[in-house]
């Protein structure tokens, strides 16, 4: 699909403080992609309200997540950084997609089933339609590459199905209006690898998660050096010393996780970590891990604190991002209006 220019789009919900799993699993990758791609990063606040949110907390979280993006290295001068609700075309295109996507497609989404739980009758309609809004996010900018976690793969497949069905259903109109043969690209997921999958510090078989009831399960990007040290020292381990080769981590999920975190923070392969620490006990290794974690995270935490002290500055960055995003979004939506038959606005 050479007709489409490469463009990265991704987003995170402003429902919680970002943690080390978000950082190593997603952010680091997003930041790096700015060197090679045209990138758009979104704080998806419309998605956040598919579950109940306290309005004051939501407003604070939007700024906090935006601050985290910037502190981690998303550069608003190079990438477009904005919050979704400021660009009304997201909701508008999502409506069109609600009329393209089929009930059967959405009924298959496993994340809805998990999030709605047993009381499905009582779930928000928006929670069910969530994936069509996600498709609108990406396709509004004709995004071609979407870095996401494994759990979003199904939503990306649905996005492709929607793009394809729109292209097919409106093929004649697309051609008539001079948009060529296909209007939307079929975006590719860039699955953020298992190499950087960060697990809970309390249970190496579970993902590090915002919803874990124990704050000791995760390292938040807002944690100071003391909190990081405490959490690492309390992290679950096993009684054996560290192995000197990766094969020795099999069946030792907690050891595997801590070695993986250390490797990711230093940006070296785990083999190199094991070559250094093989035979060491966990108290030695944990001290080294605390040093590396604090080294890497302290500048981010500091920058987040600095940014958070000036909410007006963050709001200005988001407003400028929304302005740039709107320029692209308005063009796409104007074309969609004509293609569907509404005529231009
Ligand atoms: N659904 C994604 C998640 O929960 C967030 C998201 C919304 C997103 N829109 C997106 C991710 C578009 C990538 C592209 O992780």
Coordinates of C-alpha atoms and ligand atoms in Angstrom, one line a residue:
X1 CA 0.0 0.0 0.0
X2 CA 2.5 2.5 -1.2
X3 CA -0.2 5.1 -1.7
X4 CA -0.1 5.8 2.1
X5 CA 2.7 7.6 3.8
X6 CA 4.0 5.9 6.9
X7 CA 2.5 7.3 10.0
X8 CA 2.5 6.0 13.6
X9 CA -0.5 6.5 15.8
X10 CA -0.9 5.3 19.4
X11 CA -2.7 6.2 22.5
X12 CA -3.1 5.5 26.2
X13 CA -6.0 6.0 28.5
X14 CA -5.6 8.7 31.2
X15 CA -7.1 6.4 33.9
X16 CA -4.0 6.0 36.0
X17 CA -0.4 7.0 36.7
X18 CA 1.9 5.4 34.3
X19 CA 4.1 2.6 35.6
X20 CA 7.3 0.9 34.7
X21 CA 5.5 -1.6 32.5
X22 CA 4.0 1.3 30.4
X23 CA 7.4 2.9 30.2
X24 CA 9.5 -0.1 29.2
X25 CA 6.8 -1.8 27.2
X26 CA 5.5 1.1 25.3
X27 CA 6.9 4.6 25.9
X28 CA 10.6 3.7 25.2
X29 CA 9.4 2.4 21.8
X30 CA 7.2 5.4 21.1
X31 CA 10.1 7.7 21.8
X32 CA 12.5 5.8 19.6
X33 CA 10.0 5.8 16.7
X34 CA 10.1 9.6 16.6
X35 CA 13.5 9.2 14.9
X36 CA 12.2 7.2 12.0
X37 CA 8.5 8.0 11.7
X38 CA 5.9 10.8 11.6
X39 CA 4.2 10.1 15.0
X40 CA 0.9 11.1 16.6
X41 CA 0.5 10.3 20.3
X42 CA -2.9 10.7 21.9
X43 CA -4.2 10.8 25.4
X44 CA -7.5 8.9 24.8
X45 CA -9.9 10.5 27.2
X46 CA -13.0 9.6 25.2
X47 CA -12.0 6.0 25.8
X48 CA -11.6 6.6 29.5
X49 CA -15.2 7.4 30.1
X50 CA -16.3 4.0 28.8
X51 CA -15.8 3.2 32.5
X52 CA -17.0 5.5 35.3
X53 CA -14.6 8.4 36.0
X54 CA -14.5 11.1 38.6
X55 CA -14.5 14.3 36.5
X56 CA -11.8 16.1 38.7
X57 CA -9.6 13.0 38.7
X58 CA -10.0 12.6 34.9
X59 CA -9.0 16.2 34.3
X60 CA -5.9 15.7 36.5
X61 CA -5.0 12.4 34.9
X62 CA -5.2 13.8 31.4
X63 CA -2.5 16.4 32.3
X64 CA -0.5 13.8 34.3
X65 CA -0.4 11.3 31.4
X66 CA 0.6 14.2 29.0
X67 CA 3.3 15.2 31.4
X68 CA 4.5 11.6 31.5
X69 CA 4.7 11.4 27.7
X70 CA 6.8 14.5 27.6
X71 CA 9.0 13.5 30.5
X72 CA 9.7 10.2 28.9
X73 CA 10.9 11.9 25.7
X74 CA 7.9 12.5 23.4
X75 CA 8.8 15.8 21.8
X76 CA 5.8 18.0 21.1
X77 CA 8.0 19.9 18.5
X78 CA 8.5 16.7 16.5
X79 CA 5.4 14.6 17.2
X80 CA 1.8 15.6 17.6
X81 CA 0.7 15.2 21.2
X82 CA -2.9 15.9 22.2
X83 CA -5.9 14.6 24.0
X84 CA -8.7 13.0 21.9
X85 CA -11.7 14.9 23.2
X86 CA -10.4 18.2 21.8
X87 CA -10.6 16.9 18.2
X88 CA -14.3 16.3 17.6
X89 CA -13.7 14.4 14.4
X90 CA -12.8 11.3 16.5
X91 CA -16.4 11.0 17.8
X92 CA -17.8 11.9 14.3
X93 CA -15.8 9.3 12.4
X94 CA -16.5 6.7 15.2
X95 CA -20.2 7.2 14.4
X96 CA -19.7 6.4 10.8
X97 CA -17.7 3.4 11.8
X98 CA -20.5 2.3 14.1
X99 CA -22.6 2.0 10.9
X100 CA -19.8 0.1 9.0
X101 CA -18.8 -2.4 11.7
X102 CA -21.2 -5.4 12.3
X103 CA -22.6 -6.5 15.7
X104 CA -21.1 -9.9 15.1
X105 CA -17.6 -8.4 14.8
X106 CA -17.9 -6.5 18.1
X107 CA -19.5 -9.4 19.8
X108 CA -16.2 -11.3 19.4
X109 CA -14.1 -8.7 21.2
X110 CA -12.6 -10.4 24.2
X111 CA -11.7 -7.2 26.0
X112 CA -15.3 -6.2 26.2
X113 CA -16.2 -9.5 27.7
X114 CA -13.5 -9.1 30.3
X115 CA -14.3 -5.5 31.1
X116 CA -18.1 -5.9 31.2
X117 CA -17.8 -8.9 33.4
X118 CA -20.9 -10.8 34.3
X119 CA -23.3 -7.9 34.3
X120 CA -23.1 -7.2 30.6
X121 CA -26.6 -5.7 30.5
X122 CA -25.3 -2.9 32.6
X123 CA -22.2 -2.1 30.6
X124 CA -22.0 1.3 28.9
X125 CA -22.9 1.2 25.2
X126 CA -19.6 3.1 24.7
X127 CA -17.7 0.2 26.2
X128 CA -19.1 -2.1 23.6
X129 CA -18.4 0.4 20.8
X130 CA -14.9 1.2 22.1
X131 CA -13.1 -0.5 19.2
X132 CA -14.9 1.5 16.6
X133 CA -13.6 4.7 18.3
X134 CA -10.1 3.2 18.4
X135 CA -10.4 2.5 14.6
X136 CA -11.5 6.2 14.1
X137 CA -8.5 7.4 16.1
X138 CA -6.1 5.6 13.8
X139 CA -7.8 6.0 10.5
X140 CA -8.6 9.7 10.9
X141 CA -4.9 10.2 10.4
X142 CA -4.5 7.4 8.0
X143 CA -2.2 5.7 10.5
X144 CA -0.2 2.9 9.0
X145 CA 1.7 1.6 12.0
X146 CA 0.3 1.2 15.5
X147 CA 2.5 0.2 18.4
X148 CA 0.3 -1.6 20.9
X149 CA 0.4 -4.4 23.4
X150 CA -0.6 -7.9 22.6
X151 CA -4.0 -7.3 24.3
X152 CA -4.9 -4.7 21.6
X153 CA -4.2 -7.0 18.6
X154 CA -7.8 -8.0 18.2
X155 CA -8.8 -4.3 18.1
X156 CA -6.3 -3.7 15.4
X157 CA -7.7 -6.5 13.3
X158 CA -11.1 -5.0 13.7
X159 CA -9.7 -1.6 12.6
X160 CA -8.4 -3.3 9.4
X161 CA -11.8 -5.0 8.8
X162 CA -13.5 -1.6 9.2
X163 CA -11.1 0.1 6.8
X164 CA -11.5 -2.6 4.3
X165 CA -15.3 -2.7 4.5
X166 CA -15.4 1.1 4.2
X167 CA -13.1 1.0 1.2
X168 CA -15.4 -1.8 -0.4
X169 CA -18.8 -0.4 0.5
X170 CA -18.0 3.0 -0.8
X171 CA -15.6 2.0 -3.6
X172 CA -17.7 3.7 -6.3
X173 CA -18.1 7.0 -4.3
X174 CA -14.4 7.0 -3.4
X175 CA -13.4 6.7 -7.0
X176 CA -16.0 9.3 -8.1
X177 CA -14.7 11.8 -5.7
X178 CA -11.2 11.3 -7.0
X179 CA -9.8 9.6 -4.0
X180 CA -8.5 6.6 -6.0
X181 CA -9.2 3.0 -5.2
X182 CA -8.8 2.8 -1.5
X183 CA -9.5 5.6 1.0
X184 CA -8.2 4.1 4.2
X185 CA -4.9 2.2 4.7
X186 CA -5.0 -1.1 6.5
X187 CA -2.9 -0.3 9.6
X188 CA -0.3 -2.8 10.9
X189 CA 0.0 -3.5 14.6
X190 CA 3.6 -3.3 15.9
X191 CA 3.3 -5.6 18.8
X192 CA 5.4 -4.5 21.6
X193 CA 7.6 -7.5 22.3
X194 CA 7.6 -10.0 25.1
X195 CA 11.2 -9.0 25.7
X196 CA 9.9 -5.9 27.5
X197 CA 6.9 -7.4 29.1
X198 CA 7.1 -6.3 32.7
X199 CA 5.5 -8.5 35.3
X200 CA 4.2 -7.7 38.8
X201 CA 6.9 -7.4 41.5
X202 CA 4.6 -9.6 43.7
X203 CA 3.9 -12.4 41.2
X204 CA 6.1 -13.0 38.2
X205 CA 3.3 -14.7 36.3
X206 CA 1.0 -11.6 36.2
X207 CA 1.5 -8.4 34.2
X208 CA 2.5 -5.3 36.0
X209 CA -0.8 -3.5 36.2
X210 CA -2.5 -0.3 37.3
X211 CA -5.3 -2.3 38.7
X212 CA -3.3 -4.5 41.0
X213 CA -4.6 -3.8 44.5
X214 CA -1.0 -3.8 45.9
X215 CA 1.1 -0.7 45.0
X216 CA 4.1 -2.9 45.8
X217 CA 3.3 -4.8 42.6
X218 CA 4.4 -1.9 40.4
X219 CA 6.9 1.0 40.1
X220 CA 5.0 4.2 39.2
X221 CA 6.6 6.9 37.2
X222 CA 5.7 9.2 40.1
X223 CA 7.6 7.1 42.7
X224 CA 10.6 8.7 44.3
X225 CA 14.0 7.0 44.9
X226 CA 12.9 5.7 48.3
X227 CA 9.7 4.2 47.1
X228 CA 11.6 2.5 44.2
X229 CA 14.2 1.1 46.6
X230 CA 11.5 -0.2 49.0
X231 CA 9.5 -1.8 46.2
X232 CA 12.5 -3.5 44.6
X233 CA 13.7 -4.8 48.0
X234 CA 10.3 -6.2 48.8
X235 CA 9.9 -7.8 45.3
X236 CA 9.2 -11.5 45.4
X237 CA 12.1 -13.8 44.6
X238 CA 13.1 -17.4 45.0
X239 CA 15.9 -18.8 47.3
X240 CA 18.4 -19.7 44.5
X241 CA 21.2 -17.4 43.4
X242 CA 20.9 -16.0 39.9
X243 CA 21.9 -18.3 37.1
X244 CA 24.7 -17.4 34.7
X245 CA 22.7 -18.3 31.6
X246 CA 19.2 -17.5 30.3
X247 CA 18.1 -21.2 30.4
X248 CA 18.5 -21.1 34.1
X249 CA 15.6 -18.6 34.4
X250 CA 13.1 -21.2 33.2
X251 CA 10.5 -21.9 35.8
X252 CA 11.6 -18.9 37.8
X253 CA 9.2 -16.1 36.8
X254 CA 10.2 -13.6 39.5
X255 CA 14.0 -14.0 38.7
X256 CA 13.2 -13.8 35.0
X257 CA 11.2 -10.6 35.5
X258 CA 13.8 -8.8 37.6
X259 CA 16.6 -9.7 35.2
X260 CA 14.4 -8.6 32.3
X261 CA 13.7 -5.2 34.0
X262 CA 17.4 -4.7 34.7
X263 CA 18.3 -5.5 31.1
X264 CA 15.6 -3.2 29.7
X265 CA 16.6 -0.3 31.9
X266 CA 20.3 -0.7 30.9
X267 CA 19.3 -1.5 27.3
X268 CA 21.4 -4.6 27.2
X269 CA 20.5 -8.3 26.5
X270 CA 19.6 -10.4 29.5
X271 CA 22.6 -12.7 28.7
X272 CA 24.9 -9.8 29.5
X273 CA 23.1 -9.2 32.9
X274 CA 23.5 -12.9 33.7
X275 CA 27.1 -13.0 32.7
X276 CA 27.6 -10.2 35.2
X277 CA 25.4 -11.4 38.1
X278 CA 25.4 -15.2 37.6
X279 CA 26.0 -16.8 41.0
X280 CA 25.1 -13.6 42.9
X281 CA 22.3 -13.7 45.5
X282 CA 19.2 -11.5 45.2
X283 CA 20.2 -8.9 47.8
X284 CA 23.3 -8.0 45.7
X285 CA 21.3 -8.0 42.5
X286 CA 18.5 -6.0 43.9
X287 CA 20.9 -3.3 45.1
X288 CA 22.2 -3.0 41.6
X289 CA 18.7 -2.9 40.2
X290 CA 17.7 -0.1 42.6
X291 CA 20.6 1.9 41.3
X292 CA 19.8 1.4 37.7
X293 CA 16.1 2.0 38.2
X294 CA 16.7 5.2 40.1
X295 CA 19.3 6.4 37.6
X296 CA 16.9 5.9 34.7
X297 CA 13.7 7.0 36.4
X298 CA 14.8 10.0 38.5
X299 CA 15.1 12.4 35.6
X300 CA 11.7 11.4 34.4
X301 CA 10.1 11.7 37.8
X302 CA 11.8 15.1 38.2
X303 CA 10.6 16.3 34.8
X304 CA 7.0 15.1 35.5
X305 CA 7.1 17.0 38.8
X306 CA 8.4 20.2 37.1
X307 CA 5.7 19.9 34.4
X308 CA 2.9 19.2 36.8
X309 CA 3.7 22.4 38.7
X310 CA 2.7 24.4 35.6
X311 CA -0.6 22.9 34.4
X312 CA -1.1 26.0 32.1
X313 CA 2.0 24.9 30.2
X314 CA 0.8 21.4 29.7
X315 CA -2.6 22.7 28.5
X316 CA -0.9 24.9 26.0
X317 CA 1.1 22.0 24.6
X318 CA -2.1 19.9 24.3
X319 CA -3.9 22.8 22.7
X320 CA -1.2 23.2 20.1
X321 CA -1.2 19.4 19.5
X322 CA -4.9 19.5 19.0
X323 CA -4.6 22.3 16.5
X324 CA -2.2 20.3 14.4
X325 CA -4.2 17.1 14.8
X326 CA -7.4 18.9 13.8
X327 CA -5.9 20.1 10.5
X328 CA -5.4 16.4 9.4
X329 CA -8.6 15.2 11.0
X330 CA -10.7 17.8 9.4
X331 CA -9.4 16.9 5.9
X332 CA -10.1 13.3 6.4
X333 CA -13.6 13.9 7.8
X334 CA -14.5 16.3 5.1
X335 CA -13.6 13.6 2.5
X336 CA -15.6 11.0 4.5
X337 CA -18.6 13.3 4.5
X338 CA -18.5 13.5 0.7
X339 CA -17.9 9.8 0.3
X340 CA -20.8 8.8 2.5
X341 CA -23.1 11.3 0.8
X342 CA -23.4 14.1 3.4
X343 CA -21.7 16.6 1.2
X344 CA -19.0 18.9 2.5
X345 CA -19.7 20.9 5.6
Ligands
LIG1 N1 -7.3 0.8 23.4 C1 -6.0 1.2 23.7 C2 -5.5 0.6 25.1 O1 -6.3 0.5 26.0 C3 -5.8 2.7 23.7 C4 -6.1 3.3 22.4 C5 -7.2 4.0 22.0 C6 -5.3 3.2 21.3 N2 -7.1 4.4 20.7 C7 -5.9 3.9 20.2 C8 -4.1 2.5 21.0 C9 -5.4 4.0 18.9 C10 -3.5 2.6 19.7 C11 -4.2 3.3 18.7 O2 -4.4 0.3 25.2

